[in-house]
PDB file of C-alpha atoms in Angstrom:
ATOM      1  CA  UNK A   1      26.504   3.247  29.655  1.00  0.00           C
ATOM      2  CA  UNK A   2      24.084   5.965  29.312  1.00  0.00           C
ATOM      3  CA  UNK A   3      24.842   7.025  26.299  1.00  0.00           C
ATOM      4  CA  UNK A   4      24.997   3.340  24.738  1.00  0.00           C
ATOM      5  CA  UNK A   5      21.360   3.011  25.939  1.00  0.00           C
ATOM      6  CA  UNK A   6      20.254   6.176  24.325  1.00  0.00           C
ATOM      7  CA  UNK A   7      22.022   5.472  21.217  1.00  0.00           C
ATOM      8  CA  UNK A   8      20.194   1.778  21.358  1.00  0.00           C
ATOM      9  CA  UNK A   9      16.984   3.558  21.719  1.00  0.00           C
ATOM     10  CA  UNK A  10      16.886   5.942  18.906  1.00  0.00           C
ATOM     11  CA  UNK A  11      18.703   2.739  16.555  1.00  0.00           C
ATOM     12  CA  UNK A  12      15.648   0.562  17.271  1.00  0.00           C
ATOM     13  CA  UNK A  13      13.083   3.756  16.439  1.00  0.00           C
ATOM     14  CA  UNK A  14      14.983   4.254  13.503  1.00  0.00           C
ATOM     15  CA  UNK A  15      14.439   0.647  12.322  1.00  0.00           C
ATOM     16  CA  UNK A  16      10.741   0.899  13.286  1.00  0.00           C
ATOM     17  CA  UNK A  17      10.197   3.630  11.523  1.00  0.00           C
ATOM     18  CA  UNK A  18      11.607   2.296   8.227  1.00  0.00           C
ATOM     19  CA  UNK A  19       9.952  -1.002   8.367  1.00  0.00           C
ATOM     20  CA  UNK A  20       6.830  -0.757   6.050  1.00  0.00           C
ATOM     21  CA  UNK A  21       5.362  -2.575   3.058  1.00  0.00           C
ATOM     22  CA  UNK A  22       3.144  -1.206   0.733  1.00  0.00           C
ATOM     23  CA  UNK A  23       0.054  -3.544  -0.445  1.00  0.00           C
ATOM     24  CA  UNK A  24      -2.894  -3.317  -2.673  1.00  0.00           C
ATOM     25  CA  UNK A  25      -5.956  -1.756  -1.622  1.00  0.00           C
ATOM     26  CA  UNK A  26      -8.446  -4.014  -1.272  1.00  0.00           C
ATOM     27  CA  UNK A  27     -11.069  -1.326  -2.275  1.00  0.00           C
ATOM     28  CA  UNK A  28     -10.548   3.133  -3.285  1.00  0.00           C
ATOM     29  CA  UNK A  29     -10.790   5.253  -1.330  1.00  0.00           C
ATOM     30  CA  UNK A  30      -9.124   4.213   1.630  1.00  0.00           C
ATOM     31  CA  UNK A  31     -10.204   4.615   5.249  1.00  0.00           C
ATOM     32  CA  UNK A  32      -9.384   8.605   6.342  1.00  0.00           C
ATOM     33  CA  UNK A  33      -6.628   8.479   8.002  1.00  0.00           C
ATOM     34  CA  UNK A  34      -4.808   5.348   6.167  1.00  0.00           C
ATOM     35  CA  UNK A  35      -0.535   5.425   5.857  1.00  0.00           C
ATOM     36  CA  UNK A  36      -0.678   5.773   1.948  1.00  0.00           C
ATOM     37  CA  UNK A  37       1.871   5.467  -1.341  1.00  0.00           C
ATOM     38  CA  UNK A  38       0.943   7.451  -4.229  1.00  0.00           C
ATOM     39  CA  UNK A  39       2.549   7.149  -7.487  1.00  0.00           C
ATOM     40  CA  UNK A  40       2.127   9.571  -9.840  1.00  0.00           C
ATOM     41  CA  UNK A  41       1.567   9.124 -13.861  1.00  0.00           C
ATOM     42  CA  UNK A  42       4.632  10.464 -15.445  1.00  0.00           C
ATOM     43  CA  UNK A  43       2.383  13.580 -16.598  1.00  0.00           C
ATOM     44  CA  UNK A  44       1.180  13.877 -12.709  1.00  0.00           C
ATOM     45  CA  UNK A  45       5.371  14.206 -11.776  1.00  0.00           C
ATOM     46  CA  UNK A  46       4.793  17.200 -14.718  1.00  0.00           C
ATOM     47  CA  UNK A  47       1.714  19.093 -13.940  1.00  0.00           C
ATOM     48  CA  UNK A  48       2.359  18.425 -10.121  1.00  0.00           C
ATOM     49  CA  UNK A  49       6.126  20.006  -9.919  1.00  0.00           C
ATOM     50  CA  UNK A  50       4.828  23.641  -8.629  1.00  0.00           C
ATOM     51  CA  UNK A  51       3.070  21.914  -5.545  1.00  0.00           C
ATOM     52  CA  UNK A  52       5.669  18.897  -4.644  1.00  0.00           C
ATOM     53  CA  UNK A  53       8.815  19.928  -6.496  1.00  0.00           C
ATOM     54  CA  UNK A  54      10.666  18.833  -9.383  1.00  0.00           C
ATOM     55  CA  UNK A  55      10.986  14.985 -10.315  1.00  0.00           C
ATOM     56  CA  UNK A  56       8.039  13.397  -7.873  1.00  0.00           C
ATOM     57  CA  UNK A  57       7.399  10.384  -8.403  1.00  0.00           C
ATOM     58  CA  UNK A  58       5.498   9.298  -5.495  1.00  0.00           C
ATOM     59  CA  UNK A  59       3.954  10.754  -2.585  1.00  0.00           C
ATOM     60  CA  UNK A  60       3.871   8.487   1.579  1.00  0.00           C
ATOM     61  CA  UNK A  61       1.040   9.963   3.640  1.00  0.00           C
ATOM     62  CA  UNK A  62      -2.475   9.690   5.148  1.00  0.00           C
ATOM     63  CA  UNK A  63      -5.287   9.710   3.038  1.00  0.00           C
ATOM     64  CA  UNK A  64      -7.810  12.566   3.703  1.00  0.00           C
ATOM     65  CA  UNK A  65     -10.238  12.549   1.520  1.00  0.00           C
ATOM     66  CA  UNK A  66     -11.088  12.561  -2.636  1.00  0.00           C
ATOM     67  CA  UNK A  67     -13.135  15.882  -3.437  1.00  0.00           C
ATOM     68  CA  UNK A  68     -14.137  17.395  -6.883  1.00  0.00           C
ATOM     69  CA  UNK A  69     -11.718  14.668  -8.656  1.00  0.00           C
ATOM     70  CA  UNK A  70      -9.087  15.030  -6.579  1.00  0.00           C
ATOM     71  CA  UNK A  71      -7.166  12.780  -3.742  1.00  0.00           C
ATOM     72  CA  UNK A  72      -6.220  14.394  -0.445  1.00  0.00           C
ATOM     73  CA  UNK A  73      -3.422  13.533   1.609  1.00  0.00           C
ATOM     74  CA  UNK A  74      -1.580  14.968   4.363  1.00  0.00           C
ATOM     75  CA  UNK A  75       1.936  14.278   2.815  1.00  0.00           C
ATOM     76  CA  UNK A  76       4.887  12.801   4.737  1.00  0.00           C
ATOM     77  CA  UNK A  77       7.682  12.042   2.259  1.00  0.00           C
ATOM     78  CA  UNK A  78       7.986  12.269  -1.317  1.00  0.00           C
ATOM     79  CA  UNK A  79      10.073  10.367  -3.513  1.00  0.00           C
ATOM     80  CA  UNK A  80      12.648  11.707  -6.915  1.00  0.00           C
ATOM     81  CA  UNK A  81      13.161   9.899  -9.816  1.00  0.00           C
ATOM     82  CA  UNK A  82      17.084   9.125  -8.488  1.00  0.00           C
ATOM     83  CA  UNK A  83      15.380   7.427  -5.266  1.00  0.00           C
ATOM     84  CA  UNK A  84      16.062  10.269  -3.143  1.00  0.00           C
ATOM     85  CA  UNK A  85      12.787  11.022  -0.541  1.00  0.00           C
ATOM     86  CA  UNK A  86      12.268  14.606   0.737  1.00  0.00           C
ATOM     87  CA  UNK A  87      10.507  14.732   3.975  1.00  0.00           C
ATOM     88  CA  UNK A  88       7.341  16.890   4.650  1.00  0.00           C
ATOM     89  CA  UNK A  89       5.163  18.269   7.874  1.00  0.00           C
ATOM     90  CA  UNK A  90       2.413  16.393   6.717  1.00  0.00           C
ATOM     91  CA  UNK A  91       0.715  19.381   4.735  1.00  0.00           C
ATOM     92  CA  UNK A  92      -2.336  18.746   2.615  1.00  0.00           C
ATOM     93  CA  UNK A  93      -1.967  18.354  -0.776  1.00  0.00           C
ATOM     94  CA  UNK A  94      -4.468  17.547  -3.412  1.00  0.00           C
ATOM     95  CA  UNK A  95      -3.514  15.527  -6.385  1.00  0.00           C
ATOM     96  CA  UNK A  96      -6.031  15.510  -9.220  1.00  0.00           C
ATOM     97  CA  UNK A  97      -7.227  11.808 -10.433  1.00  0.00           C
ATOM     98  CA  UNK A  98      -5.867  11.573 -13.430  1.00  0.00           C
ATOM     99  CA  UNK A  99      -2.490  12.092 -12.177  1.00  0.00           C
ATOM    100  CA  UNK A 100      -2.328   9.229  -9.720  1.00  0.00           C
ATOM    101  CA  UNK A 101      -0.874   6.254 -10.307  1.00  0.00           C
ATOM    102  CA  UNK A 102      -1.264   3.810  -8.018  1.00  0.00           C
ATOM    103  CA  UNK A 103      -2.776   3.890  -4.544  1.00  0.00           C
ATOM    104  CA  UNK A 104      -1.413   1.301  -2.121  1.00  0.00           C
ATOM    105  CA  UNK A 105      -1.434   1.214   1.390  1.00  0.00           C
ATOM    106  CA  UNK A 106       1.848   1.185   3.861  1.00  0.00           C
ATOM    107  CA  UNK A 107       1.202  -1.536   6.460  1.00  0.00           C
ATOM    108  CA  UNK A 108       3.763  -2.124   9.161  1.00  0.00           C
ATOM    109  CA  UNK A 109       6.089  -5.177   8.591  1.00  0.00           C
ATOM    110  CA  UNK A 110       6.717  -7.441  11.952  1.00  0.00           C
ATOM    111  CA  UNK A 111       8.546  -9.435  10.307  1.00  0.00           C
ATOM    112  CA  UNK A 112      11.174  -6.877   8.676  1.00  0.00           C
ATOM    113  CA  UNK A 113      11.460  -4.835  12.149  1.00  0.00           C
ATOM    114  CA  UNK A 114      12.236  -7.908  13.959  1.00  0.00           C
ATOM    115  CA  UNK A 115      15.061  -8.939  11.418  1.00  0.00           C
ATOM    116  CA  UNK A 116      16.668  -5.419  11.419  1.00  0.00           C
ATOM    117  CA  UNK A 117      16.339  -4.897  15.158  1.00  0.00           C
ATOM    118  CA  UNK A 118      17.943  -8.642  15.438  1.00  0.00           C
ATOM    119  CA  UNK A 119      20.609  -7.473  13.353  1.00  0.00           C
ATOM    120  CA  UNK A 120      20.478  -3.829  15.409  1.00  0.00           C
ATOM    121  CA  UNK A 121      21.065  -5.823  19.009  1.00  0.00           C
ATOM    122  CA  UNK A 122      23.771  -8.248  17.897  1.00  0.00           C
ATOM    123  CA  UNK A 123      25.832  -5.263  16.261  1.00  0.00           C
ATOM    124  CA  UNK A 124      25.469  -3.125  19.341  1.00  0.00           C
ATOM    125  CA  UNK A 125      26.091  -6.146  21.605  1.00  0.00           C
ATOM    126  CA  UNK A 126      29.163  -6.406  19.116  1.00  0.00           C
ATOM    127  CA  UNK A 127      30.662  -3.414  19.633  1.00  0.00           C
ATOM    128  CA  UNK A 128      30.220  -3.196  23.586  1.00  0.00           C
ATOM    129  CA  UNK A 129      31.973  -6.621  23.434  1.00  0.00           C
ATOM    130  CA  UNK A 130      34.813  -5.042  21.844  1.00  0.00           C
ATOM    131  CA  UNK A 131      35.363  -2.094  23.806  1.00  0.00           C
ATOM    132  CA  UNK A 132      34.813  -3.744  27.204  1.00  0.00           C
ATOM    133  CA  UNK A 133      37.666  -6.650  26.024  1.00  0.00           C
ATOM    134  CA  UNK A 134      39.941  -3.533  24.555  1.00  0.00           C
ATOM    135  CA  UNK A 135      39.636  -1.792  28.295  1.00  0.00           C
ATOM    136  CA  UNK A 136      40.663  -4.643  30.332  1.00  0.00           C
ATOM    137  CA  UNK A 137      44.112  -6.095  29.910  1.00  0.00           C
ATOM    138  CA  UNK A 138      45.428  -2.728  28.114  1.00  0.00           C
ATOM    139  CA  UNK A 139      47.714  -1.891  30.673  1.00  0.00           C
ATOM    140  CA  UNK A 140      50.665  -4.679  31.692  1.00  0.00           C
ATOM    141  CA  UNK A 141      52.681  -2.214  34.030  1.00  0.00           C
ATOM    142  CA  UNK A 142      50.694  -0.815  36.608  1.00  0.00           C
ATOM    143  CA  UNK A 143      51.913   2.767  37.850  1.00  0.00           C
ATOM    144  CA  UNK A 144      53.839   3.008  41.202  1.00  0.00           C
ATOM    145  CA  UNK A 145      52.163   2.705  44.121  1.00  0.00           C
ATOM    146  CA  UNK A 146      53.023   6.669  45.420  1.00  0.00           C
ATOM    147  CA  UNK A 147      53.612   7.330  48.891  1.00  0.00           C
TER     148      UNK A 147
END
């Protein structure tokens, strides 16, 4: 049962943790410290492949700060042209104006998380259903009683 519950726990951070939306900035910059997406101009995934790798095409982070032309973040994920996402450890990277994109900011979706955890519990509830019915009448002939 143990395990079941730890296995429930990390499902439902999982879901959490996937459950954002990205909407428009209502003004630039955003507040330091702001859950960012960052697309990049298709000449930023160029000129930025030395820092974040080859075929970037958008950056998840918090928003640090815009200096000398440039946006800060402290990087999270990135994501590739085939929709592949590298993870980061949030290091600071500084991606020249020009080169961005889009700016849009990663807001937490109630509504998604409660759909996927829904879907998470009844799954889970599911399979214990299954194994607790398979474990009960499996065995007709009891073994002899031994003296």
């Amino acid at each position: 049962m143990r395990r079941v519950s730890g296995f429930f726990v990390l499902l439902l951070m999982t879901v959490q943790a996937a459950c954002y939306t990205s909407v428009p900035l209502e003004s630039f910059p955003p507040k330091p410290g702001a859950d960012v997406d960052v697309s990049l101009t298709t000449t930023g995934t160029e000129a930025m492949a030395a820092v974040l790798g080859p075929r970037v095409t958008g950056i998840q982070g918090r928003f640090l700060d815009v200096k000398s032309d440039s946006v800060f973040l402290s990087v999270s994920a990135v994501s590739l042209t085939n929709g592949d996402s590298n993870f980061w450890q949030h290091e600071r990277v500084g991606v020249p104006r020009p080169y961005v994109g889009t700016v849009k900011l990663r807001k937490f979706s109630a509504g998604k998380s409660g759909a996927i955890a829904a879907a998470a519990v009844l799954g889970v509830t599911a399979i214990t259903g299954l194994v607790v019915s398979s474990n009960r009448g499996g065995n007709k002939n009891p073994p002899p009683v031994t003296q």
